CSV table of C-alpha atoms in Angstrom, one decimal:
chain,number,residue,atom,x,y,z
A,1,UNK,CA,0.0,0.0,0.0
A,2,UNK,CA,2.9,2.3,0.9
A,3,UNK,CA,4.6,1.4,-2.0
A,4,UNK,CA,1.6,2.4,-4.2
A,5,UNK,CA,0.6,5.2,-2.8
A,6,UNK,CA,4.2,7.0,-2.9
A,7,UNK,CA,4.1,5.7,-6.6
A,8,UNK,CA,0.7,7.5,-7.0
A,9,UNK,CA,1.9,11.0,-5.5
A,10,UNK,CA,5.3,10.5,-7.6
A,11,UNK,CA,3.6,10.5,-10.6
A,12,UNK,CA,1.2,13.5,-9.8
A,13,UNK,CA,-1.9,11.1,-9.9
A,14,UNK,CA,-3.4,13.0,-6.7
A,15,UNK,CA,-3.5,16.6,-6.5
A,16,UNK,CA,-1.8,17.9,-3.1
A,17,UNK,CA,-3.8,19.7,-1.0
A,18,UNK,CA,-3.8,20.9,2.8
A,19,UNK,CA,-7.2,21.1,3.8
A,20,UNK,CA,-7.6,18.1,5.9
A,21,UNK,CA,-4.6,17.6,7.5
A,22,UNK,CA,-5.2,19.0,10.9
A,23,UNK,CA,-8.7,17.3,11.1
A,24,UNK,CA,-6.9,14.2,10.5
A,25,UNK,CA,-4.1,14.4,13.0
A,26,UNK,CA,-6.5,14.9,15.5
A,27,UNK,CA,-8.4,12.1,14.4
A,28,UNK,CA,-5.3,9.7,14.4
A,29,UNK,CA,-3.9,11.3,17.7
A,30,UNK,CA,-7.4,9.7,19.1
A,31,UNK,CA,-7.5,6.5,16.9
A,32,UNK,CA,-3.4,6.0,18.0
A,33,UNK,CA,-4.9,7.0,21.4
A,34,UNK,CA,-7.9,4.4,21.4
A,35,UNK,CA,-5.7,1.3,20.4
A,36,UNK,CA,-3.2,1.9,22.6
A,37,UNK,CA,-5.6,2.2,25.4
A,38,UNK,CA,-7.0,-1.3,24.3
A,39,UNK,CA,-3.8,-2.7,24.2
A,40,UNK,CA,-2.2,-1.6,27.5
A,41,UNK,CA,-5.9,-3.0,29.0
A,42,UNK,CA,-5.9,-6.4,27.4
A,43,UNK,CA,-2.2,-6.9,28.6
A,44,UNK,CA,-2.1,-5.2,31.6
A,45,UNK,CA,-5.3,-4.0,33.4
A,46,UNK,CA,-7.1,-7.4,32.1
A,47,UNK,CA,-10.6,-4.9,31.9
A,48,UNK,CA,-14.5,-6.2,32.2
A,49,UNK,CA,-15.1,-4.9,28.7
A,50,UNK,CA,-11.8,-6.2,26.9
A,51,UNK,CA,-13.0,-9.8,28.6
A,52,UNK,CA,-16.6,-9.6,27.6
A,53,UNK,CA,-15.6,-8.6,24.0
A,54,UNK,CA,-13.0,-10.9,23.8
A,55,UNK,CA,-15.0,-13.9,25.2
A,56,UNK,CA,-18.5,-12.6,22.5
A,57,UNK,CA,-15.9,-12.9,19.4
A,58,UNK,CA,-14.0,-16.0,20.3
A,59,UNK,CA,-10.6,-14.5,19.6
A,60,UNK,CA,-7.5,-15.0,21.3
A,61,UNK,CA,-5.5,-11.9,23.5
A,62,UNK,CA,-2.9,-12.4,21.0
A,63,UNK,CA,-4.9,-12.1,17.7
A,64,UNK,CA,-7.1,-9.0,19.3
A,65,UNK,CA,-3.4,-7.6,20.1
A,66,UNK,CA,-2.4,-7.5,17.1
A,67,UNK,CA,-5.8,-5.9,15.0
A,68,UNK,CA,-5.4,-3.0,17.7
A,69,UNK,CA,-1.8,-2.9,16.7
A,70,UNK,CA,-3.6,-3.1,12.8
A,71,UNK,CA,-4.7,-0.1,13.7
A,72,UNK,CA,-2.2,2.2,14.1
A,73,UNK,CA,-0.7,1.0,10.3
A,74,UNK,CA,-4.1,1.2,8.9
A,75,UNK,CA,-4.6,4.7,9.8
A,76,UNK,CA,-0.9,5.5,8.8
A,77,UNK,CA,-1.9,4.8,4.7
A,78,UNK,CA,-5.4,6.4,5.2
A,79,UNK,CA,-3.3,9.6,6.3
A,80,UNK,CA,-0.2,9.2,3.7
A,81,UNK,CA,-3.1,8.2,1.2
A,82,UNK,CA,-4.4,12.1,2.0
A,83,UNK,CA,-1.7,13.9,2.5
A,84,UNK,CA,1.4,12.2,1.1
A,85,UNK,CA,3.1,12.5,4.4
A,86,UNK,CA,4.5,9.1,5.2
A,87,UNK,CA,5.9,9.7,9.1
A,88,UNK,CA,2.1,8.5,9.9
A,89,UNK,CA,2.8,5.3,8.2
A,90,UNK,CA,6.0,4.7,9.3
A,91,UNK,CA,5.3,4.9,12.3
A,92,UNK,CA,2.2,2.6,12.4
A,93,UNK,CA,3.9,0.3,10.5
A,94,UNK,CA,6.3,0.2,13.2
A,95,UNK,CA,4.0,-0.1,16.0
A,96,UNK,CA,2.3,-2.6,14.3
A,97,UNK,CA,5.7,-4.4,14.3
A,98,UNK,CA,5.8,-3.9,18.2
A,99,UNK,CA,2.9,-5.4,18.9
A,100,UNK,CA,4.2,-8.7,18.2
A,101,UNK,CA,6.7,-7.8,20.7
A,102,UNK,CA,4.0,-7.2,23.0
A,103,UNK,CA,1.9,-10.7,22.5
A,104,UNK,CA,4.6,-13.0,20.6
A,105,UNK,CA,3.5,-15.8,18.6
A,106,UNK,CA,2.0,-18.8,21.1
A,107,UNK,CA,4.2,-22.2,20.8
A,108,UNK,CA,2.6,-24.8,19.2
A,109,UNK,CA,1.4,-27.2,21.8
């Protein structure tokens, strides 16, 4: 996705514009805000609501770990998609990374 969307601004496929980006970095500060709260609650503070979701869609703490780690990478294209500002993605991509630091891969039994 990175790769493409670099090519895309490269090329002058997408106009550049301005408009949006300080509604957007307030809108990833809380969607970077929001998955890292998840995550810090599923591995540390073991909350009533990250139980009761976790237990209604059957997934494991280490698969719901990582789509909250999704997160931060997924709203790092939808920004550099916008703006063509790529620290966003970085950065998710490598906190995405991080959060198979965080819950590492269960051994087969």
């Amino acid at each position: 996705m990175g790769l493409t969307i670099w090519a895309a601004f490269s090329l002058g496929l997408v106009p550049q514009g301005t408009h949006l980006v300080g509604k957007l970095r307030a809108l990833g500060a809380m969607t970077w805000l929001y998955a890292l709260i998840q995550i810090i609650d599923i591995k540390v503070w073991h909350g009533r609501l990250s139980r009761r979701r976790r237990e209604t869609a059957r997934l494991p703490q280490v698969l719901e770990g990582w789509l909250f780690g999704q997160m931060f990478a997924w709203y790092g294209i939808a920004y550099y998609a916008l703006t063509d500002d790529a620290r966003w993605y970085v950065a998710g991509v490598i906190l995405f990374l991080f959060s198979f630091v965080v819950f590492p891969i269960p051994e087969e039994r």
